[in-house]
C-alpha cells in the first residue's frame, strides 16, 4: 500500500465509524467535488466559517441523508470549527462512497450504510448521540425523538437544533405542543429559500429521476396520480406534466385542491384515481394515502412510489396481505400478484424513491437548504441561552441572505427601490 494510502487508512481507523467500504472513498470524494460546483452559497459560507470559526468547540450530531450535498454541508460545519458526527436519516438513502470519503479523507465520524435494517438505523442514531451534542441537525426528527425518549441525560447539554423537513417540523410542533420539547429548534424547512425550491423543484425532478432509473418507464401518455399538493406534490405534478403525462391530483384539503384545479390538473378522490392511474406517487406526509380499497381497485401493471419522508404513505402490509405472490423483478422493484392475476409494482419498499433509486435533490437546490442549515447553526451558537424551547422560523434576514447570494452566484441582477418608491410603499396617504 502506498505511504499516503496507509496514513489515510490509519487515520480512518482512528475515526469512529460504521460505513460499508472505506475503499470507495476516492470515488465518493470525486462526487462530493462534483456537487460542490453547484453549491456556491454553501461554499461562500464555508469560506467565511473557516476565517471566523463560529462553531468552534461545538459538538454537532447530524441525522441527514448521507449524500454528496450533505458532505458539502458537513465540510462547511467542520470549517466553522464544529466537531460533527453524522448518521443516516433513512435506511435506504446513504451513498456509501460518500460515507467512506467523509471518514477516510475528512476525519468525520459517520454511521450509515445503505440498506441498513431498522435496528442498525437506530443504533447509528444512538452512536451519533454518544458524542453528547451541543447542537442537533435532523431530517425527519428521528434523532430528536430518540434523544427525548431514550437519551434524556444528554438534554441539558443541548443548546439547540435544526430540522430540515416538513414531516420533522410537524413532529416537533407536536412535541412542543405537548410541553415536552426541551431545547429550541429552527425549522429550516420553513425558510422560503428552502421549501419553495428544494421541496418543489428538488422533489419534482428527483422523484421522476428515481422512478425512471428504477423502471425505465416512458412518462409520455401515462396517467400519473400525485397524492398531496403541498410544495412537493406541486413539483412532482409539474414535472410529470412536463414529461407528457396526464396528471391527476388527490387532496384532503380544499385550498390546495382548488389550486391544483386552477393549475390545470384533474382532481378527484383516490378511489376514482385508483381505477385509472398507471403511476402513483405519494407526497402527503400522512399515512395510508394508498390503502387497501385503492389497491383493490388498481389496474394491472400499476406502479407505486413514495416521495414522502416515511414509508407509511402506501399501506404495504395490506399489499402483502392481498398478494398471492411477491417477487423482485428489478433492483428496487417488487411485483405483487393479486388474486385474478393483477400485478402491482412497489418501488424501493415504499421508501423515499428519489433518494433510494436516484441521488436525491440536485446540488443546486440543496445549496440553499444547506446554506440555511449552516446559518441556522451559527445563529443558535450566537443565541446560546437566549431562546426558549420552541420551534422557531429561520430569521428572515438569513433567508434573504441565502436568496441574495444564490441570485448573485447565478449571475442574476435585480432592481432596487428608488427613494420615491420606498416613500410610496411606506405611506398610507396616497390613494386614487
Ligand atoms: N433530501 C433530498 N435530497 C437530498 C440530498 N441530495 N441530500 C441531502 N438531503 C436530501
CSV table of C-alpha atoms and ligand atoms in Angstrom, one decimal:
chain,number,residue,atom,x,y,z
A,1,UNK,CA,0.0,0.0,0.0
A,2,UNK,CA,1.5,3.5,-0.9
A,3,UNK,CA,2.5,5.5,2.2
A,4,UNK,CA,-0.2,8.2,1.8
A,5,UNK,CA,-2.9,5.5,1.5
A,6,UNK,CA,-1.5,3.7,4.6
A,7,UNK,CA,-1.6,7.0,6.5
A,8,UNK,CA,-5.2,7.6,5.5
A,9,UNK,CA,-6.3,4.1,6.4
A,10,UNK,CA,-4.6,4.5,9.8
A,11,UNK,CA,-6.4,7.9,10.3
A,12,UNK,CA,-9.7,6.4,9.2
A,13,UNK,CA,-9.3,3.6,11.7
A,14,UNK,CA,-9.0,6.1,14.5
A,15,UNK,CA,-12.2,7.8,13.5
A,16,UNK,CA,-15.3,6.2,14.9
A,17,UNK,CA,-17.5,4.9,12.0
A,18,UNK,CA,-19.7,2.2,10.6
A,19,UNK,CA,-19.7,2.6,6.8
A,20,UNK,CA,-19.9,-0.1,4.1
A,21,UNK,CA,-16.5,0.1,2.5
A,22,UNK,CA,-13.7,2.7,3.1
A,23,UNK,CA,-12.0,1.7,-0.2
A,24,UNK,CA,-14.8,3.7,-2.0
A,25,UNK,CA,-13.5,6.9,-0.6
A,26,UNK,CA,-11.8,8.3,-3.7
A,27,UNK,CA,-14.9,7.7,-5.8
A,28,UNK,CA,-17.0,9.5,-3.1
A,29,UNK,CA,-14.6,12.4,-3.0
A,30,UNK,CA,-14.9,13.0,-6.8
A,31,UNK,CA,-18.7,13.0,-6.5
A,32,UNK,CA,-18.6,15.4,-3.5
A,33,UNK,CA,-16.4,17.8,-5.6
A,34,UNK,CA,-18.9,17.5,-8.5
A,35,UNK,CA,-21.8,18.5,-6.2
A,36,UNK,CA,-19.7,21.4,-4.8
A,37,UNK,CA,-19.7,23.0,-8.3
A,38,UNK,CA,-23.4,23.7,-7.9
A,39,UNK,CA,-23.2,24.8,-4.3
A,40,UNK,CA,-21.7,28.3,-4.4
A,41,UNK,CA,-23.6,29.7,-1.4
A,42,UNK,CA,-22.6,26.8,0.9
A,43,UNK,CA,-19.0,27.4,-0.4
A,44,UNK,CA,-19.1,31.1,0.4
A,45,UNK,CA,-20.4,30.3,3.9
A,46,UNK,CA,-17.7,27.7,4.4
A,47,UNK,CA,-15.0,30.2,3.4
A,48,UNK,CA,-16.3,32.7,6.0
A,49,UNK,CA,-16.7,30.0,8.6
A,50,UNK,CA,-13.0,29.0,8.0
A,51,UNK,CA,-12.0,32.6,8.9
A,52,UNK,CA,-14.4,33.2,11.8
A,53,UNK,CA,-14.9,29.7,13.3
A,54,UNK,CA,-18.4,30.4,14.7
A,55,UNK,CA,-18.9,26.8,15.7
A,56,UNK,CA,-15.6,26.3,17.4
A,57,UNK,CA,-15.8,23.8,20.3
A,58,UNK,CA,-19.4,22.7,19.5
A,59,UNK,CA,-20.2,19.1,19.0
A,60,UNK,CA,-22.9,18.5,16.4
A,61,UNK,CA,-24.9,15.3,15.9
A,62,UNK,CA,-26.4,15.4,12.4
A,63,UNK,CA,-29.0,12.9,11.2
A,64,UNK,CA,-29.3,13.6,7.5
A,65,UNK,CA,-29.4,11.8,4.2
A,66,UNK,CA,-25.7,10.9,3.6
A,67,UNK,CA,-25.3,12.3,0.1
A,68,UNK,CA,-22.7,14.4,-1.8
A,69,UNK,CA,-24.7,17.5,-0.9
A,70,UNK,CA,-24.7,16.7,2.8
A,71,UNK,CA,-21.0,16.1,2.6
A,72,UNK,CA,-20.5,19.7,1.4
A,73,UNK,CA,-22.6,20.9,4.4
A,74,UNK,CA,-20.5,18.7,6.7
A,75,UNK,CA,-17.3,20.2,5.4
A,76,UNK,CA,-18.7,23.8,5.9
A,77,UNK,CA,-19.6,23.0,9.5
A,78,UNK,CA,-16.2,21.4,10.0
A,79,UNK,CA,-14.6,24.6,8.6
A,80,UNK,CA,-16.6,26.5,11.1
A,81,UNK,CA,-15.0,24.6,14.0
A,82,UNK,CA,-17.8,22.1,14.7
A,83,UNK,CA,-17.0,18.5,15.7
A,84,UNK,CA,-19.5,16.7,13.6
A,85,UNK,CA,-20.9,13.2,13.9
A,86,UNK,CA,-23.1,12.1,11.0
A,87,UNK,CA,-25.7,9.3,10.8
A,88,UNK,CA,-28.3,8.5,8.2
A,89,UNK,CA,-31.9,9.8,8.3
A,90,UNK,CA,-33.2,7.0,6.2
A,91,UNK,CA,-32.1,3.3,5.9
A,92,UNK,CA,-32.0,3.5,2.1
A,93,UNK,CA,-30.7,6.9,1.3
A,94,UNK,CA,-27.0,6.6,2.1
A,95,UNK,CA,-24.4,7.0,-0.6
A,96,UNK,CA,-21.8,4.5,0.6
A,97,UNK,CA,-18.9,6.1,-1.3
A,98,UNK,CA,-19.7,9.5,0.3
A,99,UNK,CA,-19.8,8.0,3.8
A,100,UNK,CA,-16.4,6.4,3.1
A,101,UNK,CA,-14.9,9.7,1.9
A,102,UNK,CA,-16.1,11.6,4.9
A,103,UNK,CA,-14.4,9.1,7.3
A,104,UNK,CA,-11.3,8.3,5.3
A,105,UNK,CA,-10.5,11.7,3.8
A,106,UNK,CA,-12.1,14.2,6.1
A,107,UNK,CA,-11.9,12.6,9.6
A,108,UNK,CA,-15.7,12.9,10.1
A,109,UNK,CA,-17.3,10.1,12.1
A,110,UNK,CA,-20.1,8.6,10.1
A,111,UNK,CA,-22.7,5.9,11.0
A,112,UNK,CA,-24.6,5.0,7.8
A,113,UNK,CA,-24.8,2.0,5.4
A,114,UNK,CA,-27.3,1.9,2.5
A,115,UNK,CA,-29.8,-0.9,3.2
A,116,UNK,CA,-29.3,-1.0,7.0
A,117,UNK,CA,-32.2,-2.6,8.9
A,118,UNK,CA,-34.3,-0.7,11.4
A,119,UNK,CA,-32.2,-1.9,14.4
A,120,UNK,CA,-29.0,-0.7,12.8
A,121,UNK,CA,-30.6,2.6,11.8
A,122,UNK,CA,-31.5,3.4,15.5
A,123,UNK,CA,-28.1,2.0,16.7
A,124,UNK,CA,-26.5,4.5,14.4
A,125,UNK,CA,-28.6,7.4,15.7
A,126,UNK,CA,-27.6,6.4,19.3
A,127,UNK,CA,-23.9,6.2,18.2
A,128,UNK,CA,-24.2,9.8,16.8
A,129,UNK,CA,-25.8,10.9,20.1
A,130,UNK,CA,-22.9,9.3,22.1
A,131,UNK,CA,-20.9,12.5,21.2
A,132,UNK,CA,-23.1,14.4,23.7
A,133,UNK,CA,-24.1,17.1,21.2
A,134,UNK,CA,-24.4,20.8,21.8
A,135,UNK,CA,-26.3,21.1,18.5
A,136,UNK,CA,-28.6,18.6,16.7
A,137,UNK,CA,-29.4,18.6,13.0
A,138,UNK,CA,-32.2,16.4,11.9
A,139,UNK,CA,-34.2,15.4,8.8
A,140,UNK,CA,-37.5,13.9,10.0
A,141,UNK,CA,-37.0,14.2,13.7
A,142,UNK,CA,-35.9,10.7,14.5
A,143,UNK,CA,-32.7,11.9,16.2
A,144,UNK,CA,-34.6,14.4,18.3
A,145,UNK,CA,-37.3,11.9,19.2
A,146,UNK,CA,-34.6,9.3,20.3
A,147,UNK,CA,-32.9,12.0,22.4
A,148,UNK,CA,-36.2,13.0,24.1
A,149,UNK,CA,-37.3,9.4,24.7
A,150,UNK,CA,-34.2,7.3,25.5
A,151,UNK,CA,-31.2,9.6,26.0
A,152,UNK,CA,-32.7,12.2,28.3
A,153,UNK,CA,-29.5,12.5,30.2
A,154,UNK,CA,-28.0,14.4,27.3
A,155,UNK,CA,-30.7,17.0,27.0
A,156,UNK,CA,-29.3,19.6,29.5
A,157,UNK,CA,-26.1,19.8,27.3
A,158,UNK,CA,-28.0,20.6,24.1
A,159,UNK,CA,-28.2,24.3,23.2
A,160,UNK,CA,-30.3,24.0,20.1
A,161,UNK,CA,-31.1,22.1,16.9
A,162,UNK,CA,-32.3,22.4,13.3
A,163,UNK,CA,-34.9,20.5,11.3
A,164,UNK,CA,-34.8,20.0,7.6
A,165,UNK,CA,-38.1,18.7,6.5
A,166,UNK,CA,-41.9,19.2,6.7
A,167,UNK,CA,-42.5,15.8,8.5
A,168,UNK,CA,-39.9,16.6,11.1
A,169,UNK,CA,-41.3,20.1,11.7
A,170,UNK,CA,-44.8,18.6,12.2
A,171,UNK,CA,-43.4,16.1,14.7
A,172,UNK,CA,-41.5,18.8,16.6
A,173,UNK,CA,-44.6,21.0,16.8
A,174,UNK,CA,-46.5,18.1,18.3
A,175,UNK,CA,-43.6,17.6,20.9
A,176,UNK,CA,-43.7,21.3,21.7
A,177,UNK,CA,-47.5,21.4,22.0
A,178,UNK,CA,-47.3,18.5,24.5
A,179,UNK,CA,-44.9,20.7,26.5
A,180,UNK,CA,-42.1,18.1,26.0
A,181,UNK,CA,-39.6,19.9,23.7
A,182,UNK,CA,-36.5,20.6,25.8
A,183,UNK,CA,-34.5,22.9,23.6
A,184,UNK,CA,-35.0,25.5,20.8
A,185,UNK,CA,-35.2,24.1,17.2
A,186,UNK,CA,-35.1,26.1,14.0
A,187,UNK,CA,-37.4,24.9,11.3
A,188,UNK,CA,-35.2,25.2,8.2
A,189,UNK,CA,-38.0,23.8,6.1
A,190,UNK,CA,-39.9,27.0,6.6
A,191,UNK,CA,-37.4,29.3,5.0
A,192,UNK,CA,-38.6,30.4,1.6
A,193,UNK,CA,-35.3,29.6,0.1
A,194,UNK,CA,-35.8,26.1,1.3
A,195,UNK,CA,-39.3,24.8,0.6
A,196,UNK,CA,-40.0,26.9,-2.5
A,197,UNK,CA,-37.0,25.3,-4.2
A,198,UNK,CA,-36.0,22.1,-2.5
A,199,UNK,CA,-39.5,20.7,-1.9
A,200,UNK,CA,-40.8,21.9,-5.2
A,201,UNK,CA,-38.1,21.7,-7.9
A,202,UNK,CA,-35.9,19.3,-5.9
A,203,UNK,CA,-38.6,16.7,-5.2
A,204,UNK,CA,-40.2,17.2,-8.6
A,205,UNK,CA,-37.1,16.4,-10.5
A,206,UNK,CA,-35.5,13.8,-8.2
A,207,UNK,CA,-38.8,11.8,-7.9
A,208,UNK,CA,-39.2,11.4,-11.6
A,209,UNK,CA,-35.5,10.6,-11.8
A,210,UNK,CA,-35.8,7.8,-9.2
A,211,UNK,CA,-38.9,6.3,-10.9
A,212,UNK,CA,-37.2,6.5,-14.3
A,213,UNK,CA,-34.0,4.9,-13.0
A,214,UNK,CA,-35.9,2.1,-11.2
A,215,UNK,CA,-38.3,1.3,-14.1
A,216,UNK,CA,-37.1,3.0,-17.3
A,217,UNK,CA,-40.8,3.8,-17.9
A,218,UNK,CA,-42.0,6.2,-20.6
A,219,UNK,CA,-43.9,9.1,-19.0
A,220,UNK,CA,-45.5,10.4,-22.1
A,221,UNK,CA,-49.2,9.5,-22.2
A,222,UNK,CA,-49.2,7.8,-18.8
A,223,UNK,CA,-51.8,8.7,-16.2
A,224,UNK,CA,-49.8,9.8,-13.1
A,225,UNK,CA,-51.6,10.2,-9.8
A,226,UNK,CA,-50.0,12.6,-7.3
A,227,UNK,CA,-51.3,12.2,-3.8
A,228,UNK,CA,-50.9,15.5,-1.9
A,229,UNK,CA,-50.5,19.0,-3.4
A,230,UNK,CA,-48.1,20.6,-0.9
A,231,UNK,CA,-44.8,22.0,-2.3
A,232,UNK,CA,-43.5,18.5,-3.0
A,233,UNK,CA,-46.7,17.5,-4.8
A,234,UNK,CA,-46.7,20.7,-6.8
A,235,UNK,CA,-43.2,20.0,-8.0
A,236,UNK,CA,-44.0,16.3,-8.9
A,237,UNK,CA,-47.2,17.2,-10.8
A,238,UNK,CA,-45.4,20.0,-12.7
A,239,UNK,CA,-42.5,17.8,-13.8
A,240,UNK,CA,-44.8,14.8,-14.6
A,241,UNK,CA,-46.8,17.1,-16.9
A,242,UNK,CA,-43.6,18.3,-18.4
A,243,UNK,CA,-42.8,14.8,-19.4
A,244,UNK,CA,-46.1,14.4,-21.2
A,245,UNK,CA,-48.1,12.6,-18.6
A,246,UNK,CA,-51.8,13.2,-17.8
A,247,UNK,CA,-51.7,14.2,-14.2
A,248,UNK,CA,-54.4,13.6,-11.6
A,249,UNK,CA,-54.0,15.2,-8.1
A,250,UNK,CA,-55.7,13.8,-5.0
A,251,UNK,CA,-56.0,16.0,-1.9
A,252,UNK,CA,-57.8,16.2,1.5
A,253,UNK,CA,-57.6,20.0,1.9
A,254,UNK,CA,-59.9,22.3,-0.1
A,255,UNK,CA,-57.5,25.1,-0.9
A,256,UNK,CA,-54.6,23.1,-2.3
A,257,UNK,CA,-57.2,21.0,-4.2
A,258,UNK,CA,-58.6,24.3,-5.7
A,259,UNK,CA,-55.1,25.4,-6.6
A,260,UNK,CA,-54.4,22.1,-8.4
A,261,UNK,CA,-57.6,22.6,-10.4
A,262,UNK,CA,-56.6,26.1,-11.4
A,263,UNK,CA,-53.1,24.9,-12.2
A,264,UNK,CA,-54.8,22.7,-14.8
A,265,UNK,CA,-54.8,19.3,-13.1
A,266,UNK,CA,-57.6,16.9,-12.7
A,267,UNK,CA,-58.6,16.5,-9.1
A,268,UNK,CA,-60.6,13.5,-7.8
A,269,UNK,CA,-60.7,11.2,-4.8
A,270,UNK,CA,-58.1,8.4,-4.6
A,271,UNK,CA,-60.7,5.7,-5.0
A,272,UNK,CA,-61.6,7.1,-8.5
A,273,UNK,CA,-57.9,7.8,-9.4
A,274,UNK,CA,-57.0,4.3,-8.4
A,275,UNK,CA,-59.1,2.8,-11.2
A,276,UNK,CA,-57.4,4.8,-14.0
A,277,UNK,CA,-53.8,5.6,-12.8
A,278,UNK,CA,-50.7,4.0,-14.3
A,279,UNK,CA,-48.2,5.5,-11.8
A,280,UNK,CA,-49.0,6.6,-8.3
A,281,UNK,CA,-46.7,8.9,-6.3
A,282,UNK,CA,-47.4,9.8,-2.7
A,283,UNK,CA,-46.2,13.0,-1.2
A,284,UNK,CA,-48.8,13.7,1.6
A,285,UNK,CA,-46.7,13.5,4.8
A,286,UNK,CA,-49.5,11.3,6.2
A,287,UNK,CA,-50.4,7.7,6.5
A,288,UNK,CA,-52.1,5.2,4.1
A,289,UNK,CA,-52.9,7.7,1.3
A,290,UNK,CA,-53.0,4.5,-0.8
A,291,UNK,CA,-55.0,2.0,1.3
A,292,UNK,CA,-56.5,-1.5,0.8
A,293,UNK,CA,-59.6,-0.3,-1.1
A,294,UNK,CA,-57.3,1.6,-3.6
A,295,UNK,CA,-55.1,-1.4,-4.1
A,296,UNK,CA,-58.1,-3.5,-4.8
A,297,UNK,CA,-59.3,-1.0,-7.5
A,298,UNK,CA,-56.0,-0.6,-9.4
A,299,UNK,CA,-55.3,-1.7,-12.9
A,300,UNK,CA,-52.8,-4.5,-13.8
A,301,UNK,CA,-49.3,-3.1,-14.0
A,302,UNK,CA,-49.8,-0.1,-11.7
A,303,UNK,CA,-46.5,1.4,-10.3
A,304,UNK,CA,-46.5,2.7,-6.8
A,305,UNK,CA,-43.8,5.1,-5.4
A,306,UNK,CA,-43.5,7.3,-2.4
A,307,UNK,CA,-41.5,10.5,-2.0
A,308,UNK,CA,-42.9,11.5,1.4
A,309,UNK,CA,-40.5,11.3,4.3
A,310,UNK,CA,-41.7,8.0,5.9
A,311,UNK,CA,-42.6,4.6,4.3
A,312,UNK,CA,-46.2,4.8,5.7
A,313,UNK,CA,-48.0,6.5,2.8
A,314,UNK,CA,-48.7,3.3,0.9
A,315,UNK,CA,-50.3,0.5,3.0
A,316,UNK,CA,-47.6,-2.0,2.3
A,317,UNK,CA,-49.0,-4.5,4.9
A,318,UNK,CA,-52.3,-4.5,3.0
A,319,UNK,CA,-50.4,-5.1,-0.3
A,320,UNK,CA,-48.5,-8.0,1.3
A,321,UNK,CA,-51.8,-9.5,2.7
A,322,UNK,CA,-53.6,-9.1,-0.6
A,323,UNK,CA,-50.9,-10.6,-2.8
A,324,UNK,CA,-50.7,-14.3,-3.7
A,325,UNK,CA,-47.1,-13.8,-4.8
A,326,UNK,CA,-44.3,-11.3,-4.5
A,327,UNK,CA,-41.0,-11.3,-6.4
A,328,UNK,CA,-38.2,-8.8,-7.1
A,329,UNK,CA,-38.3,-8.1,-10.8
A,330,UNK,CA,-35.6,-5.4,-10.9
A,331,UNK,CA,-33.4,-3.6,-8.4
A,332,UNK,CA,-35.8,-1.8,-6.1
A,333,UNK,CA,-39.0,-3.1,-7.9
A,334,UNK,CA,-41.2,-5.6,-6.2
A,335,UNK,CA,-44.0,-7.2,-8.2
A,336,UNK,CA,-47.1,-8.2,-6.2
A,337,UNK,CA,-49.6,-10.6,-7.9
A,338,UNK,CA,-53.1,-10.3,-6.6
A,339,UNK,CA,-55.9,-12.9,-7.0
A,340,UNK,CA,-57.1,-12.9,-10.6
A,341,UNK,CA,-53.6,-12.1,-11.8
A,342,UNK,CA,-53.4,-8.3,-11.5
A,343,UNK,CA,-49.8,-7.1,-10.8
A,344,UNK,CA,-48.9,-4.1,-8.7
A,345,UNK,CA,-45.3,-2.8,-8.6
A,346,UNK,CA,-43.9,-1.2,-5.5
A,347,UNK,CA,-40.7,0.8,-5.7
A,348,UNK,CA,-38.0,1.0,-3.1
A,349,UNK,CA,-40.1,-0.7,-0.4
A,350,UNK,CA,-42.2,2.4,-0.3
A,351,UNK,CA,-39.3,4.5,1.0
A,352,UNK,CA,-38.2,7.9,-0.5
A,353,UNK,CA,-37.9,6.9,-4.1
A,354,UNK,CA,-35.9,10.0,-5.0
A,355,UNK,CA,-33.1,9.1,-2.6
A,356,UNK,CA,-33.3,5.3,-2.7
A,357,UNK,CA,-33.4,4.9,-6.5
A,358,UNK,CA,-31.7,8.2,-7.6
A,359,UNK,CA,-29.4,10.7,-5.9
A,360,UNK,CA,-31.9,12.9,-4.1
A,361,UNK,CA,-32.4,16.5,-4.9
A,362,UNK,CA,-29.8,18.1,-7.2
A,363,UNK,CA,-27.0,20.1,-5.6
A,364,UNK,CA,-28.2,23.4,-6.8
A,365,UNK,CA,-31.3,23.4,-4.6
A,366,UNK,CA,-29.6,21.6,-1.7
A,367,UNK,CA,-27.2,24.6,-1.8
A,368,UNK,CA,-29.9,26.8,-0.5
A,369,UNK,CA,-31.3,24.3,2.0
A,370,UNK,CA,-27.9,23.6,3.5
A,371,UNK,CA,-26.9,27.3,3.5
A,372,UNK,CA,-29.9,27.8,5.7
A,373,UNK,CA,-28.8,24.9,7.9
A,374,UNK,CA,-25.3,26.3,8.3
A,375,UNK,CA,-26.6,29.9,9.1
A,376,UNK,CA,-29.2,28.5,11.5
A,377,UNK,CA,-26.4,26.6,13.4
A,378,UNK,CA,-24.4,29.8,13.6
A,379,UNK,CA,-27.5,31.7,14.8
A,380,UNK,CA,-28.1,29.1,17.5
A,381,UNK,CA,-24.5,29.3,18.6
A,382,UNK,CA,-24.7,33.1,18.9
A,383,UNK,CA,-28.1,33.0,20.7
A,384,UNK,CA,-26.9,30.4,23.3
A,385,UNK,CA,-29.1,30.7,26.4
A,386,UNK,CA,-31.4,33.3,24.9
A,387,UNK,CA,-34.0,31.1,23.2
A,388,UNK,CA,-36.9,29.2,24.7
A,389,UNK,CA,-37.5,25.5,24.0
A,390,UNK,CA,-39.8,26.2,21.0
A,391,UNK,CA,-39.9,25.7,17.2
A,392,UNK,CA,-38.5,28.9,15.5
A,393,UNK,CA,-38.5,30.0,11.9
A,394,UNK,CA,-35.3,30.8,10.2
A,395,UNK,CA,-34.7,34.5,10.9
A,396,UNK,CA,-35.9,36.5,7.8
A,397,UNK,CA,-32.6,38.2,7.3
A,398,UNK,CA,-30.8,34.8,6.9
A,399,UNK,CA,-33.4,33.6,4.4
A,400,UNK,CA,-32.9,36.8,2.4
A,401,UNK,CA,-29.1,36.5,2.6
A,402,UNK,CA,-29.3,33.0,1.1
A,403,UNK,CA,-31.6,34.2,-1.7
A,404,UNK,CA,-29.3,37.2,-2.4
A,405,UNK,CA,-26.2,35.1,-2.5
A,406,UNK,CA,-27.9,32.5,-4.8
A,407,UNK,CA,-29.0,35.1,-7.3
A,408,UNK,CA,-25.5,36.6,-7.3
A,409,UNK,CA,-24.0,33.2,-7.9
A,410,UNK,CA,-26.4,32.6,-10.8
A,411,UNK,CA,-25.4,35.9,-12.3
A,412,UNK,CA,-28.9,37.4,-12.0
A,413,UNK,CA,-29.2,41.1,-11.1
A,414,UNK,CA,-32.4,42.7,-9.8
A,415,UNK,CA,-33.6,46.2,-9.3
A,416,UNK,CA,-33.6,48.2,-6.1
A,417,UNK,CA,-36.4,50.5,-4.9
A,418,UNK,CA,-35.8,54.2,-5.7
A,419,UNK,CA,-36.2,56.6,-2.7
A,420,UNK,CA,-39.6,57.7,-4.3
A,421,UNK,CA,-40.8,54.1,-4.5
A,422,UNK,CA,-39.7,53.4,-0.9
A,423,UNK,CA,-41.6,56.5,0.3
A,424,UNK,CA,-44.7,55.4,-1.6
A,425,UNK,CA,-44.6,51.9,-0.1
A,426,UNK,CA,-44.1,53.3,3.4
A,427,UNK,CA,-47.0,55.8,3.4
A,428,UNK,CA,-50.8,55.4,3.7
A,429,UNK,CA,-51.8,58.8,2.4
A,430,UNK,CA,-51.7,58.4,-1.4
A,431,UNK,CA,-54.8,56.9,-3.0
A,432,UNK,CA,-57.0,57.1,-6.1
B,1,LIG,N1,-33.0,15.4,0.7
B,1,LIG,C1,-33.4,15.3,-0.6
B,1,LIG,N2,-32.4,15.3,-1.4
B,1,LIG,C2,-31.3,15.4,-0.7
B,1,LIG,C3,-29.9,15.4,-1.0
B,1,LIG,N3,-29.5,15.3,-2.2
B,1,LIG,N4,-29.0,15.5,0.0
B,1,LIG,C4,-29.5,15.5,1.3
B,1,LIG,N5,-30.8,15.5,1.7
B,1,LIG,C5,-31.7,15.4,0.7
